[in-house]
Short mmCIF file of C-alpha atoms in Angstrom, two decimals:
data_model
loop_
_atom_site.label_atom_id
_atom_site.label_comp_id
_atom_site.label_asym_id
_atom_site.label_seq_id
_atom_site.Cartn_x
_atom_site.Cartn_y
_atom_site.Cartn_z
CA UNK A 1 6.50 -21.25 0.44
CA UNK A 2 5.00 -21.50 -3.11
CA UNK A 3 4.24 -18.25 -5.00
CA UNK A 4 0.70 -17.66 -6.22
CA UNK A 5 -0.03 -18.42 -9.99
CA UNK A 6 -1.29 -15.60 -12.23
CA UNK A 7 -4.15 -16.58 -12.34
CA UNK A 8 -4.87 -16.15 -8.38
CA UNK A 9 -2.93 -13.40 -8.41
CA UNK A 10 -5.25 -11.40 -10.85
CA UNK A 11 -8.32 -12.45 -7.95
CA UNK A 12 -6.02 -11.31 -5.16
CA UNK A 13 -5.13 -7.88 -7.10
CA UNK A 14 -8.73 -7.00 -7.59
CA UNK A 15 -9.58 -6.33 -3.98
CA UNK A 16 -6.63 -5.29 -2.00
CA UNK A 17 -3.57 -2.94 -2.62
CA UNK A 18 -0.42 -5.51 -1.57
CA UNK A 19 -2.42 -6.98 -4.75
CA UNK A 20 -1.73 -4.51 -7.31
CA UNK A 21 2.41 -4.64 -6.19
CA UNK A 22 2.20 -8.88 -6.84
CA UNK A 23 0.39 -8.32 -10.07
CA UNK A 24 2.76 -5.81 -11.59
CA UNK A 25 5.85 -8.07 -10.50
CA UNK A 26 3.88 -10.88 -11.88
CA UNK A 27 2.79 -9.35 -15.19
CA UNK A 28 7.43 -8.04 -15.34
CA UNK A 29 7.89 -11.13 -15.19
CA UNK A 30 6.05 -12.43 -17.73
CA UNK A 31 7.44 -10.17 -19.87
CA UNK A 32 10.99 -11.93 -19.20
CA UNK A 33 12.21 -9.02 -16.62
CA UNK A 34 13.70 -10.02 -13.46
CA UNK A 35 11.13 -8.32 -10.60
CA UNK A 36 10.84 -8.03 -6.50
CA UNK A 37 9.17 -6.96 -3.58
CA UNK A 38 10.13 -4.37 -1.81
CA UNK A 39 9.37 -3.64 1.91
CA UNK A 40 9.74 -0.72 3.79
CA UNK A 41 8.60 2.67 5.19
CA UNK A 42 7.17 5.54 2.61
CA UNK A 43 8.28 9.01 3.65
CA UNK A 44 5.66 11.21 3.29
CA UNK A 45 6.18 14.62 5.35
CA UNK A 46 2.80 16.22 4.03
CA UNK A 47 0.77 12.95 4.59
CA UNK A 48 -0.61 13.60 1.50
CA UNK A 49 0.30 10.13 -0.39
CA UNK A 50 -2.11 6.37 -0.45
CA UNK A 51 -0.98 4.22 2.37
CA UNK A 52 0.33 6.70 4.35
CA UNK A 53 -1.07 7.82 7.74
CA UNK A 54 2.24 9.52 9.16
CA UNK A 55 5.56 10.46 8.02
CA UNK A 56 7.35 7.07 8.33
CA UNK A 57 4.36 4.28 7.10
CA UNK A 58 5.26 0.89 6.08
CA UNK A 59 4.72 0.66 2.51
CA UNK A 60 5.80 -2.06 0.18
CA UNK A 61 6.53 -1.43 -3.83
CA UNK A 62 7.86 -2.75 -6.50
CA UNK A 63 11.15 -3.08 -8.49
CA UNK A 64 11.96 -4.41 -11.99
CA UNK A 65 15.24 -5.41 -13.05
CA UNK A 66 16.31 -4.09 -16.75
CA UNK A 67 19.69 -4.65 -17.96
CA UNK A 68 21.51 -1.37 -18.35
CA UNK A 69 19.79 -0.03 -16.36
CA UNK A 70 19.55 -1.42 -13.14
CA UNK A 71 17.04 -1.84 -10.43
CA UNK A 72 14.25 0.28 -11.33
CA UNK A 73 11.65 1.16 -8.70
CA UNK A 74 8.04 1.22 -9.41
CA UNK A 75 4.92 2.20 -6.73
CA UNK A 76 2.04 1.02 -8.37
CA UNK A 77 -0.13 2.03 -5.37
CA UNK A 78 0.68 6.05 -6.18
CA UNK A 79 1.79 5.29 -9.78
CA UNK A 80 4.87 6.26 -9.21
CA UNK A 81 8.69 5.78 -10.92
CA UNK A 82 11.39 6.49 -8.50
CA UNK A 83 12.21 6.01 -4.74
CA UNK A 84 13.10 9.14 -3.36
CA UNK A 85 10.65 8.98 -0.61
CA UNK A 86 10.84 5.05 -0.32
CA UNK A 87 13.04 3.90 2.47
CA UNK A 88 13.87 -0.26 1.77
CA UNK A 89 14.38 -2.11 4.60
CA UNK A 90 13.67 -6.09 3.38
CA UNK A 91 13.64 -7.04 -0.46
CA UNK A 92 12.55 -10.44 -1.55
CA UNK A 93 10.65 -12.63 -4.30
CA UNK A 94 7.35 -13.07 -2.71
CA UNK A 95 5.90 -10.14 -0.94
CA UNK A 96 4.87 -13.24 2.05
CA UNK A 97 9.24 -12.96 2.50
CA UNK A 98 9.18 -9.58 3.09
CA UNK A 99 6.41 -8.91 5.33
CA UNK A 100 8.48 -5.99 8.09
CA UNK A 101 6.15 -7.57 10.90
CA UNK A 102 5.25 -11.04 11.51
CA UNK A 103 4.17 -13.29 14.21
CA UNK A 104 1.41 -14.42 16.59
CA UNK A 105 0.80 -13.86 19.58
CA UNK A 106 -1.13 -16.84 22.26
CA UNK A 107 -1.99 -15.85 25.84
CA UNK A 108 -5.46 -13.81 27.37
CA UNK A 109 -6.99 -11.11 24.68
CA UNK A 110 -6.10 -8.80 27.87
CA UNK A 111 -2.69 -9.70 27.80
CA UNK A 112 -1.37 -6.74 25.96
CA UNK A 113 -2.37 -3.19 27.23
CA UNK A 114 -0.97 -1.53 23.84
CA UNK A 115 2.12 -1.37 21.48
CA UNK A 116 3.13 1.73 19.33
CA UNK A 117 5.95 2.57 16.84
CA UNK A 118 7.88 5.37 16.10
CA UNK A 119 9.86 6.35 13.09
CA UNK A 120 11.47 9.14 12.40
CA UNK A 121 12.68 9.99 8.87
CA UNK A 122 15.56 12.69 8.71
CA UNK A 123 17.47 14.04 5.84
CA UNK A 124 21.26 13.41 5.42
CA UNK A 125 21.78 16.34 3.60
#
């Protein structure tokens, strides 16, 4: 799977949010920083943050690689530094590699009655 160049990723980032995640990983690195996708649920308990319709959405983010530092997370979605509400579950270079659901489905349009997900985010402390 080839990665989109800049310059498609700038018309990608203009219309829909996984776009703004690809262009800041694109525009790290640029800048010479190592950088990755990040896919996983966004624990929001007062439903109050973009992208969030419950307390356990999927969500995706980024994170940015700076030497002495670490892995440091960014959500450019809420502008936000830090993961304290962001649960990881698959990390990879493209966000296409670390899509949490993917598939297809062939058969009647009638097939399938309905599907739902649960999750539940608890505290460990």
């Amino acid at each position: 799977m080839k990665a989109p160049s800049r310059r498609s990723t700038l018309w990608i980032a203009a219309g829909i949010l996984p776009g703004f995640r690809v262009l800041f990983v694109e525009a790290s690195r640029s800048l010479g920083f190592g950088a990755r996708i990040v896919s996983g649920y966004l624990h929001n308990s007062g439903q109050d943050i973009v992208g969030s319709r419950d307390a356990g959405s999927t969500h995706a983010w980024a994170e940015v690689y700076v030497p002495g530092a670490g892995w440091i997370t960014f959500d450019p979605t809420n502008r936000g530094v830090g993961g304290f509400n962001l649960i990881p579950v698959a990390v990879a270079r493209d966000i296409r590699q670390a899509m949490p659901v993917a598939g297809s489905f062939v058969g009647i349009t009638d097939a399938c009655i309905g599907m739902s997900v649960e999750v539940r985010v608890t505290s460990m402390v």
